[in-house]
Coordinates of C-alpha atoms in Angstrom, one line a residue:
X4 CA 44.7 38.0 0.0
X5 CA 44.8 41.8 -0.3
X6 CA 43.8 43.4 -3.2
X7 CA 43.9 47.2 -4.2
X8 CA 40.9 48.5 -5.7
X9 CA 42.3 51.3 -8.5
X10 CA 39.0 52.9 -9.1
X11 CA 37.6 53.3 -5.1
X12 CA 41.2 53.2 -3.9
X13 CA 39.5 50.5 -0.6
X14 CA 41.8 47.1 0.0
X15 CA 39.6 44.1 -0.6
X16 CA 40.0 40.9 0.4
X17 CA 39.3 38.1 -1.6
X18 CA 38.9 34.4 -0.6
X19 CA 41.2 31.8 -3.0
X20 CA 42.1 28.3 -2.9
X21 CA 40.5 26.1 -0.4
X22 CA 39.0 29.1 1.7
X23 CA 36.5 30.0 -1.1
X24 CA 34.2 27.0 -0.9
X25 CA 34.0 28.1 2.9
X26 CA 30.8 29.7 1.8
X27 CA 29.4 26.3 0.6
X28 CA 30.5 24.4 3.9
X29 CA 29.0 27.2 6.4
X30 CA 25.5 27.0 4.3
X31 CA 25.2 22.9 4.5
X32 CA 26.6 23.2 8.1
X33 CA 23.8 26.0 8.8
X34 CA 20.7 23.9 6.9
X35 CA 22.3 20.7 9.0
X36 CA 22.3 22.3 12.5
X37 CA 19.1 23.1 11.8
X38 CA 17.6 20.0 10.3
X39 CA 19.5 18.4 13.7
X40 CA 18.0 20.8 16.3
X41 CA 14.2 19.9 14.9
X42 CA 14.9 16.1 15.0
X43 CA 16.2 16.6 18.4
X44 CA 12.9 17.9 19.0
X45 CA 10.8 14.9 17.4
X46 CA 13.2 12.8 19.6
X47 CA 12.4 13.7 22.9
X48 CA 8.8 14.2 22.4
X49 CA 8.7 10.6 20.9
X50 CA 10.9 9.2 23.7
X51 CA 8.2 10.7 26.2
X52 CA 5.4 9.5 24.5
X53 CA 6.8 6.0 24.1
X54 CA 7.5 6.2 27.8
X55 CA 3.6 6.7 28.9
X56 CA 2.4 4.5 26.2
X57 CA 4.5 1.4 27.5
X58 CA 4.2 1.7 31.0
X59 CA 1.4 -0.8 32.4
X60 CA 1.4 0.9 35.4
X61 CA 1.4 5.0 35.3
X62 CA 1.8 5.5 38.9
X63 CA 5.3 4.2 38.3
X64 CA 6.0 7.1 35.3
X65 CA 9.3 9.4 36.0
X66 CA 8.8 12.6 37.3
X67 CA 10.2 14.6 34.7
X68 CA 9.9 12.5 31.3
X69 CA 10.9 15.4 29.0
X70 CA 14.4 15.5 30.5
X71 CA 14.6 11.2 31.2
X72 CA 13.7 11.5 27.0
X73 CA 16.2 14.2 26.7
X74 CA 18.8 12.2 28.5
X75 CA 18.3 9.1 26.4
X76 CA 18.9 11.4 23.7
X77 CA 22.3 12.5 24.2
X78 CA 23.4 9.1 25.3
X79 CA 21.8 6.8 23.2
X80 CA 20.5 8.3 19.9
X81 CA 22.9 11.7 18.7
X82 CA 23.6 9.5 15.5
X83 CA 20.5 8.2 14.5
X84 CA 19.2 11.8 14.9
X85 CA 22.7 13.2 12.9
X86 CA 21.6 10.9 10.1
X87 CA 18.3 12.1 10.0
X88 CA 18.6 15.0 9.7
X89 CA 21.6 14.9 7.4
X90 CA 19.1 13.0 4.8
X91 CA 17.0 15.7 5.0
X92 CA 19.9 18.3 4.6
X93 CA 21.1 16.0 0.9
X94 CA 17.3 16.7 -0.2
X95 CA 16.9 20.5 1.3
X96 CA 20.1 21.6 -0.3
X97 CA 19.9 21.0 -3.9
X98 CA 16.0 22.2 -3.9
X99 CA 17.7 25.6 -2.4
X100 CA 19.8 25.0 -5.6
X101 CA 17.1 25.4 -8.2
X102 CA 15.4 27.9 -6.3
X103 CA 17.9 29.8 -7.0
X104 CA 19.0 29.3 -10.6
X105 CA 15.6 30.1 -11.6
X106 CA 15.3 33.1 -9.7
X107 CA 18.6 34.1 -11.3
X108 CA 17.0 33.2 -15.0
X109 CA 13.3 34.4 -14.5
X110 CA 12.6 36.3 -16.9
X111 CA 15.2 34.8 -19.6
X112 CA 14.9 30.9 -19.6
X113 CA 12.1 29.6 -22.2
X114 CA 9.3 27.6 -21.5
X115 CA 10.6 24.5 -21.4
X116 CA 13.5 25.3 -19.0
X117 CA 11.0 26.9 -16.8
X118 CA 8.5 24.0 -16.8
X119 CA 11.7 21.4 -15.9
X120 CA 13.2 23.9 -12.7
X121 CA 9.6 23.6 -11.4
X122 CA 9.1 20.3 -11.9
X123 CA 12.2 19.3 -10.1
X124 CA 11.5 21.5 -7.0
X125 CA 8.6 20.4 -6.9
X126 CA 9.7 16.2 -7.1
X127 CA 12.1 17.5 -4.4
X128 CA 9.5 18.9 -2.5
X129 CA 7.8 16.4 -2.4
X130 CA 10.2 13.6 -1.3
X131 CA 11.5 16.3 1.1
X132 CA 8.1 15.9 3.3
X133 CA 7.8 12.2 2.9
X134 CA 11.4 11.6 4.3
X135 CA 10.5 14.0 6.9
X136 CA 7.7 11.7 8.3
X137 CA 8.8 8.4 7.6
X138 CA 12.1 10.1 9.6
X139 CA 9.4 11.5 12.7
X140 CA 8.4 7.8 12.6
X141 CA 11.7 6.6 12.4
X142 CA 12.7 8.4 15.3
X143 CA 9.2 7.1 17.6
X144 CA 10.4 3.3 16.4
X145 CA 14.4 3.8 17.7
X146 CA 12.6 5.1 21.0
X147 CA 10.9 1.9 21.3
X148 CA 13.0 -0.7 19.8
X149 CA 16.6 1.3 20.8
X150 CA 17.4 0.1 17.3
X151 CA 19.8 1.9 14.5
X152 CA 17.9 4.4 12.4
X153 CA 17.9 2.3 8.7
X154 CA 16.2 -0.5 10.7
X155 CA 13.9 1.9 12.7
X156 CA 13.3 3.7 9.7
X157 CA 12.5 0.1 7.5
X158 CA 10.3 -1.3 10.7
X159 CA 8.5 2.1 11.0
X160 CA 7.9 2.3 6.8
X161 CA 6.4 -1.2 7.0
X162 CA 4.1 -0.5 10.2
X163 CA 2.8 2.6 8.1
X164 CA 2.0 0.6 4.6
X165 CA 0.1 -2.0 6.8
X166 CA -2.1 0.6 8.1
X167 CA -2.3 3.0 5.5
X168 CA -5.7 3.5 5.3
X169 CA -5.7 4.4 9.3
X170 CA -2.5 6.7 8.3
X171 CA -4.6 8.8 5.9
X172 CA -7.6 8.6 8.2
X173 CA -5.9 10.3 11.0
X174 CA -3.3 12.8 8.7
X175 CA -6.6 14.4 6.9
X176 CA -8.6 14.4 10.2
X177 CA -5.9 15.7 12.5
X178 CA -4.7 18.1 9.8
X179 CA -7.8 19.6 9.6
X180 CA -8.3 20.1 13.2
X181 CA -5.1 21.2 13.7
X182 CA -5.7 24.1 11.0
X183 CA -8.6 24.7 13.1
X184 CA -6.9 25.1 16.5
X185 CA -4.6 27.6 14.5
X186 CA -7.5 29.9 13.1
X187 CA -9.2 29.8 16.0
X188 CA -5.9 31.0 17.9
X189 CA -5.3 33.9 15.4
X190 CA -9.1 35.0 15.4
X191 CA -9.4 35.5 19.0
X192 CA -6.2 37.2 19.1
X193 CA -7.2 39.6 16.3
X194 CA -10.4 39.9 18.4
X195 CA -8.5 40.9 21.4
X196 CA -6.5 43.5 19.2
X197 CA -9.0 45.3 17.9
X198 CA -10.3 45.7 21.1
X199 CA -7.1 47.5 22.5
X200 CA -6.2 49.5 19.7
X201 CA -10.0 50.7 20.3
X202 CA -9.0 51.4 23.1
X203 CA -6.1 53.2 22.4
X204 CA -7.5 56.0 20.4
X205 CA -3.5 57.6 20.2
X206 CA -3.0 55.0 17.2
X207 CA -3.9 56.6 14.1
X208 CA -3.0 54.0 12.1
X209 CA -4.0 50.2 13.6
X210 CA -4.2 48.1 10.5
X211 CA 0.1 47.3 10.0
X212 CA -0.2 46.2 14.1
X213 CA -2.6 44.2 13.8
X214 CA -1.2 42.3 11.1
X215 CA 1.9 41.6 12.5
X216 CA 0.0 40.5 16.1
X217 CA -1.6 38.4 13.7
X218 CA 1.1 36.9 11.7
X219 CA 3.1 36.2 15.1
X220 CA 0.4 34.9 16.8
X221 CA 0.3 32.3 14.1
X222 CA 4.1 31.5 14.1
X223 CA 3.5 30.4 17.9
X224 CA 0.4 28.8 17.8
X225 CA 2.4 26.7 15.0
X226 CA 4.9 25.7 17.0
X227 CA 2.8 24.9 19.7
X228 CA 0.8 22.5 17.8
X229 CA 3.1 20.9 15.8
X230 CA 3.8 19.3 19.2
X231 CA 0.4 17.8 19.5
X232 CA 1.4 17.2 15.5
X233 CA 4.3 14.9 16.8
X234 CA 2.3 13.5 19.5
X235 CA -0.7 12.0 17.3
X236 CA 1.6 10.5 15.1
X237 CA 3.9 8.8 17.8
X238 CA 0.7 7.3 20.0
X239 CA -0.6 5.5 16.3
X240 CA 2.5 4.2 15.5
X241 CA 3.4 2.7 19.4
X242 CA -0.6 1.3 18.4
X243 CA -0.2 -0.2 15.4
X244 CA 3.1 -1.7 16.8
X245 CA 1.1 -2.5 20.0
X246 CA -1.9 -4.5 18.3
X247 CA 0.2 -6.3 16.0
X248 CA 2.7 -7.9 18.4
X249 CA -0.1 -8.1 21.3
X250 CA -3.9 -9.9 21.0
X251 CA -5.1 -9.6 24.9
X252 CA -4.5 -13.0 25.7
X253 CA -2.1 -13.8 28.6
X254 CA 1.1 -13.0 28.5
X255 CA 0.4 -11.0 25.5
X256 CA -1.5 -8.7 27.0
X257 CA -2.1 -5.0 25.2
X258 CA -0.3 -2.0 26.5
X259 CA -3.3 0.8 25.3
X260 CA -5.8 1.9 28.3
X261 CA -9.4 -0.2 28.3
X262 CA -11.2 2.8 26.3
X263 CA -9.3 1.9 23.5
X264 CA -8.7 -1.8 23.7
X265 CA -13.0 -2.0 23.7
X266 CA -12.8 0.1 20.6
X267 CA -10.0 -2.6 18.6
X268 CA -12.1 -5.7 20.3
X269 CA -15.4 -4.1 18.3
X270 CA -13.7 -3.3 15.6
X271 CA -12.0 -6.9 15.1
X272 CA -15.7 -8.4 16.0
X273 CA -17.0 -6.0 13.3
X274 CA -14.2 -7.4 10.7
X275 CA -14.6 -10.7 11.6
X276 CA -18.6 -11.0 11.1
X277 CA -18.2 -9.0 7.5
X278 CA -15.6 -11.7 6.5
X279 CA -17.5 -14.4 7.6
X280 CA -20.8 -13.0 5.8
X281 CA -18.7 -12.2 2.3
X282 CA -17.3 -15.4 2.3
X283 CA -20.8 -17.5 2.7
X284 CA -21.9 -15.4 -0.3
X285 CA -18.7 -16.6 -2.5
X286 CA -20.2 -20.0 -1.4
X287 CA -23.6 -20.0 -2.2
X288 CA -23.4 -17.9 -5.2
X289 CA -20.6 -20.7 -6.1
X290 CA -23.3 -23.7 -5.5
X291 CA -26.1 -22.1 -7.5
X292 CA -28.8 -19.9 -7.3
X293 CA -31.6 -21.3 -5.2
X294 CA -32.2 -20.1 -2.1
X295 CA -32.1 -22.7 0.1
X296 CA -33.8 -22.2 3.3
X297 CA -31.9 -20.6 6.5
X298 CA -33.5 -22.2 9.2
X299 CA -34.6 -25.9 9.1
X300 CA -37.8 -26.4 10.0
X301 CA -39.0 -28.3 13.5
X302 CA -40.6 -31.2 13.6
X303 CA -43.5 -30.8 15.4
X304 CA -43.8 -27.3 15.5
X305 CA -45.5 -26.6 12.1
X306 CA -42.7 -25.1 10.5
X307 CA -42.0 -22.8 13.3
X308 CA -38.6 -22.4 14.5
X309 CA -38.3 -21.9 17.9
X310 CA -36.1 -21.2 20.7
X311 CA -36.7 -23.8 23.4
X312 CA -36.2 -23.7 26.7
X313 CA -33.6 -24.7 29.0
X314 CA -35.1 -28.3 29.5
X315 CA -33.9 -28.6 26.1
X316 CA -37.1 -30.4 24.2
X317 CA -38.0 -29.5 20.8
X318 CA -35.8 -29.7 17.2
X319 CA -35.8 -25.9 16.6
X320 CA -32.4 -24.6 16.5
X321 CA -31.0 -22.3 19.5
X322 CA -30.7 -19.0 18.7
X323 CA -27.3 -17.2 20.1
X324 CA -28.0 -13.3 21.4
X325 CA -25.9 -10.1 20.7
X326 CA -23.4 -10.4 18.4
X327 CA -24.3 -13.8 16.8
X328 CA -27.7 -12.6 15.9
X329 CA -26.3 -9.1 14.3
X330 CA -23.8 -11.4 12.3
X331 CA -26.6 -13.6 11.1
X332 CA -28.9 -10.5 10.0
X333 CA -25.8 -9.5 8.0
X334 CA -25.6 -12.8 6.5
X335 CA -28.8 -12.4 5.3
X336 CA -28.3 -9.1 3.4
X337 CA -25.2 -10.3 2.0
X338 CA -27.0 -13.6 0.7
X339 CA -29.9 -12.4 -0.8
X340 CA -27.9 -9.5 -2.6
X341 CA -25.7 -12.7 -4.2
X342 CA -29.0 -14.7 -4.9
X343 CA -30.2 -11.0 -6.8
X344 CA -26.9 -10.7 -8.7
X345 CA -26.6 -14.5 -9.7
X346 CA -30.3 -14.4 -11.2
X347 CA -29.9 -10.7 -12.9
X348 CA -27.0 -12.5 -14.4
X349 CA -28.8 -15.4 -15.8
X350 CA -31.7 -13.5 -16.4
X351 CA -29.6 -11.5 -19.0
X352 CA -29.2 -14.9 -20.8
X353 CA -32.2 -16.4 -20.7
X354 CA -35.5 -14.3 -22.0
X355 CA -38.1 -16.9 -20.2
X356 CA -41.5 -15.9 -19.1
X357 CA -41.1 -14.2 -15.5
X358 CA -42.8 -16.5 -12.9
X359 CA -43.3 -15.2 -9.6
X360 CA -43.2 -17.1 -6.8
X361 CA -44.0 -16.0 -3.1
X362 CA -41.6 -16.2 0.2
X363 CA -42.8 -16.0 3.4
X364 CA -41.0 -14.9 6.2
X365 CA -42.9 -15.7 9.1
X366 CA -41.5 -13.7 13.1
X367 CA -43.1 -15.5 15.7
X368 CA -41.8 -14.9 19.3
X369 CA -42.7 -18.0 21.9
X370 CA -43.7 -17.2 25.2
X371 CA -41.7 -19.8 26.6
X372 CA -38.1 -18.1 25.7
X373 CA -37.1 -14.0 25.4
X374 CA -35.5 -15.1 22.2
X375 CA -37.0 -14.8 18.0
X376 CA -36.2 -16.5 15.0
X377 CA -37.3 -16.3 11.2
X378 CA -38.7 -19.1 9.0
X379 CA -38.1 -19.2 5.6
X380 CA -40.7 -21.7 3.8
X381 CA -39.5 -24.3 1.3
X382 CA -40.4 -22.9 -1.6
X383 CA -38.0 -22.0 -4.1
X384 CA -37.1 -18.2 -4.1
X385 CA -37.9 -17.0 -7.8
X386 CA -36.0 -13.4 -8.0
X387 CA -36.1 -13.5 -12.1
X388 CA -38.9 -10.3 -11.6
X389 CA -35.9 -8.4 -9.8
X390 CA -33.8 -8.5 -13.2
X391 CA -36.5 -5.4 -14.3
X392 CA -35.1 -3.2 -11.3
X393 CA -31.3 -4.0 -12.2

């Protein structure tokens, strides 16, 4: 309505009954839009990357996947993206709320009133960022699964606390080389600024120019690599989802390219042997604390163990190559540093005279076989003298 202002004499208008919350609508509208318009964004570039990751065969990979993503998007996935987003937005908005009352009171609120705004923007902050990945992932698992956003969001939440360790691993590593991309960026194009304002000796003043080159030339490098950003995150989560559903055998057959599938079957071989060596130490350590001996002895050999060859005469046990003999060397650490704690224990107990006693490892390679083996004599393995070094 109309109002007369008596002292300037100007007709205001002032906003009244419904109309004056307007305000309030056209600023959640404004943070929504454009909470929307960056989950649109994490969309597509998951829906590409999903595509490539799950094709077996890349010859057969659509011409244009940005738009085949983008597509998707309007057809499929415009909700999951409006709720999203509009989570975000019930965060967002009443952390713009504090900011503002305590910029209103700075100055006039007392400690304890200042200590509680902060600590409640920085809570919101906080769960402000973690929504926005577990939403980035929430988005890569509806790509895949074509499923509603809470269950995306719950599949995509459990995926991550299984490999959390792998999550942190790759957030701190490709952080930090993403920080480095962006330095790099902004150095070499201050470099190239200083040489053209060098060049231009018309410029009396260069420093204010080069600052805002600068600053700009960080805002895009930003945005470029925040894509890669997106892109790391969305090919771990399609592999954590890929190596938990798949093992390689037939029928069930992984989906990642044969650089990476060696690097999971070495890793799983590497798991497997240090699982196997802990949990012969919780058995021996569990059945006492002599050392028995780890290879039996042959029967005509002299206490030699030997690799035989492929006739298959002699008692000496057959060695396996490659991985079998690098799980068995591990063994052996894990043993004797079981037999070491077990006696430093007991040791602690008992104040006996130390006795040492000798164990002899004999290496003897036949000339018969390519292979080697080690003998451990039948003497009891007195480690009471290691209790000193403890």
């Amino acid at each position: 309505n109309p109002e007369q202002n008596e002292e300037t004499g100007l007709t205001e208008f002032r906003l009244t009954g419904s109309l004056q919350y307007l305000t309030w609508y056209h600023a959640v509208g404004l943070v929504w839009i454009s909470e929307f318009i960056l989950a649109c964004q994490q969309m597509t570039v998951a829906g590409a990357v999903v595509t490539y990751y799950f094709t077996r065969d890349k010859n057969r990979l659509p011409v244009t996947p940005i738009l085949s993503s983008v597509l998707r998007l309007v057809r499929y996935h415009l909700g999951t993206v409006a709720k999203g987003s509009f989570i975000i937005t019930l965060v967002k908005i009443p952390r713009l709320i504090l900011m503002y009352i305590h910029n209103q009171l700075k100055g006039r609120e007392n400690v304890c009133a200042r200590c509680l705004l902060k600590s409640c923007i920085c809570c919101l902050w906080c769960l402000e960022k973690c929504l926005n990945y577990l939403n980035q992932n929430a988005y890569a698992a509806t790509a895949i699964n074509s499923t509603s956003f809470c269950t995306s969001a719950r599949d995509a939440f459990v995926i991550l606390v299984e490999n959390a360790l792998r999550v942190a691993t790759i957030n701190a590593v490709g952080d930090f080389v993403l920080f480095l991309g962006k330095i790099l960026i902004v150095t070499c194009t201050a470099f190239a600024g200083v040489l053209l304002l060098n060049y231009q000796r018309d410029y009396a003043e260069w420093l204010l120019p080069l600052i805002i080159v600068c600053l700009f030339s960080f805002l895009v490098a930003h945005c470029f690599l925040s894509i890669f950003e997106i892109v790391v995150d969305v090919l771990f989560l399609c592999f954590a989802i890929d190596t938990k559903y798949n093992d390689g055998t037939p029928g069930k057959e992984f989906f990642m390219d044969k650089a990476l599938m060696e690097f999971v079957e070495s890793s799983r071989r590497l798991e497997r042997a240090g699982g196997r060596g802990r949990s012969r130490v919780k058995e021996a350590t569990s059945e006492g604390a002599e050392m028995k001996p780890m290879v039996s002895e042959c029967s005509a050999g002299g206490g030699v163990a030997r690799r035989e060859s492929s006739s298959g005469v002699g008692a000496g046990p057959q060695w396996a190559e490659g991985g079998e003999w690098e799980e068995l060397q591990e063994f052996q650490v894990y043993y004797l540093l079981g037999i070491i704690r077990t006696w430093h224990d007991k040791a602690q107990l008992n104040t006996e005279s130390d006795s040492g006693c000798h164990s002899s490892f004999i290496r003897q390679k036949d000339a018969s076989s390519d292979g080697c083996g080690f003998l451990c004599s039948n003497t009891t393995l007195d480690l009471c003298s290691f209790s000193h070094f403890m």
